[in-house]
Amino acid sequence: MECPRCGAEARWEVVEVVEGKGYVWEAACEECGWEDTKYEF
């Protein structure tokens, strides 16, 4: 995924799966230090 702050390639990973509801993922950019957590349901 692309970092919304600097445009570099940001890494992301699913950190928790909520059975029957969705999942939680975290994203981070090593270039500028941006981090985010999203909940997909």
Tab-separated table of N, CA and C in Angstrom:
chain	number	residue	atom	x	y	z
A	1	MET	N	0.843	-1.183	0.000
A	1	MET	CA	0.000	0.000	0.000
A	1	MET	C	0.880	1.236	0.000
A	2	GLU	N	0.369	2.330	-0.499
A	2	GLU	CA	1.133	3.573	-0.568
A	2	GLU	C	0.888	4.418	0.677
A	3	CYS	N	1.940	4.974	1.229
A	3	CYS	CA	1.825	5.836	2.407
A	3	CYS	C	1.083	7.123	2.035
A	4	PRO	N	0.032	7.473	2.771
A	4	PRO	CA	-0.714	8.697	2.459
A	4	PRO	C	0.054	9.974	2.799
A	5	ARG	N	1.089	9.866	3.611
A	5	ARG	CA	1.860	11.040	4.006
A	5	ARG	C	2.979	11.365	3.017
A	6	CYS	N	3.795	10.349	2.657
A	6	CYS	CA	4.960	10.649	1.818
A	6	CYS	C	4.943	9.942	0.462
A	7	GLY	N	4.028	8.987	0.254
A	7	GLY	CA	3.924	8.311	-1.029
A	7	GLY	C	4.828	7.099	-1.198
A	8	ALA	N	5.649	6.799	-0.198
A	8	ALA	CA	6.520	5.624	-0.272
A	8	ALA	C	5.701	4.357	-0.036
A	9	GLU	N	6.312	3.228	-0.265
A	9	GLU	CA	5.638	1.950	-0.036
A	9	GLU	C	5.558	1.677	1.466
A	10	ALA	N	4.344	1.502	1.967
A	10	ALA	CA	4.135	1.211	3.387
A	10	ALA	C	3.798	-0.264	3.540
A	11	ARG	N	4.268	-0.873	4.604
A	11	ARG	CA	3.946	-2.280	4.842
A	11	ARG	C	2.697	-2.372	5.708
A	12	TRP	N	1.953	-3.450	5.545
A	12	TRP	CA	0.758	-3.630	6.358
A	12	TRP	C	0.590	-5.109	6.660
A	13	GLU	N	-0.071	-5.409	7.765
A	13	GLU	CA	-0.317	-6.791	8.141
A	13	GLU	C	-1.587	-6.898	8.966
A	14	VAL	N	-2.264	-8.025	8.815
A	14	VAL	CA	-3.446	-8.311	9.624
A	14	VAL	C	-2.947	-8.750	10.996
A	15	VAL	N	-3.420	-8.087	12.054
A	15	VAL	CA	-2.952	-8.397	13.403
A	15	VAL	C	-3.972	-9.155	14.238
A	16	GLU	N	-5.239	-9.127	13.838
A	16	GLU	CA	-6.268	-9.848	14.580
A	16	GLU	C	-7.441	-10.145	13.664
A	17	VAL	N	-7.942	-11.368	13.734
A	17	VAL	CA	-9.137	-11.743	12.985
A	17	VAL	C	-10.260	-11.940	13.990
A	18	VAL	N	-11.355	-11.216	13.804
A	18	VAL	CA	-12.514	-11.336	14.679
A	18	VAL	C	-13.503	-12.267	13.986
A	19	GLU	N	-13.639	-13.468	14.506
A	19	GLU	CA	-14.463	-14.509	13.873
A	19	GLU	C	-15.868	-14.019	13.561
A	20	GLY	N	-16.247	-14.127	12.288
A	20	GLY	CA	-17.585	-13.759	11.869
A	20	GLY	C	-17.832	-12.263	11.732
A	21	LYS	N	-16.835	-11.439	12.039
A	21	LYS	CA	-17.034	-9.986	11.981
A	21	LYS	C	-16.070	-9.286	11.035
A	22	GLY	N	-14.809	-9.645	11.062
A	22	GLY	CA	-13.845	-8.969	10.206
A	22	GLY	C	-12.441	-9.113	10.748
A	23	TYR	N	-11.619	-8.101	10.523
A	23	TYR	CA	-10.234	-8.175	10.965
A	23	TYR	C	-9.677	-6.788	11.259
A	24	VAL	N	-8.536	-6.792	11.936
A	24	VAL	CA	-7.828	-5.563	12.285
A	24	VAL	C	-6.472	-5.617	11.596
A	25	TRP	N	-6.095	-4.523	10.934
A	25	TRP	CA	-4.770	-4.483	10.340
A	25	TRP	C	-4.020	-3.224	10.736
A	26	GLU	N	-2.706	-3.340	10.729
A	26	GLU	CA	-1.831	-2.208	11.043
A	26	GLU	C	-0.975	-1.914	9.824
A	27	ALA	N	-0.743	-0.635	9.590
A	27	ALA	CA	0.117	-0.211	8.488
A	27	ALA	C	1.188	0.725	9.041
A	28	ALA	N	2.371	0.690	8.418
A	28	ALA	CA	3.460	1.555	8.859
A	28	ALA	C	4.376	1.869	7.683
A	29	CYS	N	4.911	3.080	7.684
A	29	CYS	CA	5.859	3.513	6.658
A	29	CYS	C	7.219	3.716	7.307
A	30	GLU	N	8.226	3.019	6.799
A	30	GLU	CA	9.570	3.151	7.352
A	30	GLU	C	10.249	4.445	6.910
A	31	GLU	N	9.772	5.054	5.819
A	31	GLU	CA	10.381	6.286	5.316
A	31	GLU	C	10.104	7.488	6.219
A	32	CYS	N	8.828	7.670	6.621
A	32	CYS	CA	8.473	8.887	7.366
A	32	CYS	C	7.927	8.611	8.767
A	33	GLY	N	7.727	7.323	9.117
A	33	GLY	CA	7.265	6.996	10.458
A	33	GLY	C	5.755	6.981	10.642
A	34	TRP	N	4.986	7.152	9.549
A	34	TRP	CA	3.528	7.122	9.635
A	34	TRP	C	3.051	5.744	10.066
A	35	GLU	N	2.034	5.698	10.931
A	35	GLU	CA	1.425	4.438	11.359
A	35	GLU	C	-0.084	4.602	11.422
A	36	ASP	N	-0.801	3.504	11.196
A	36	ASP	CA	-2.258	3.547	11.256
A	36	ASP	C	-2.789	2.158	11.583
A	37	THR	N	-3.951	2.114	12.184
A	37	THR	CA	-4.653	0.863	12.465
A	37	THR	C	-6.065	1.005	11.927
A	38	LYS	N	-6.533	-0.005	11.222
A	38	LYS	CA	-7.881	0.025	10.657
A	38	LYS	C	-8.630	-1.229	11.068
A	39	TYR	N	-9.933	-1.080	11.164
A	39	TYR	CA	-10.820	-2.190	11.467
A	39	TYR	C	-11.715	-2.397	10.256
A	40	GLU	N	-11.674	-3.569	9.654
A	40	GLU	CA	-12.497	-3.889	8.485
A	40	GLU	C	-13.576	-4.867	8.914
A	41	PHE	N	-14.845	-4.438	8.853
A	41	PHE	CA	-15.953	-5.312	9.250
A	41	PHE	C	-16.959	-5.411	8.135
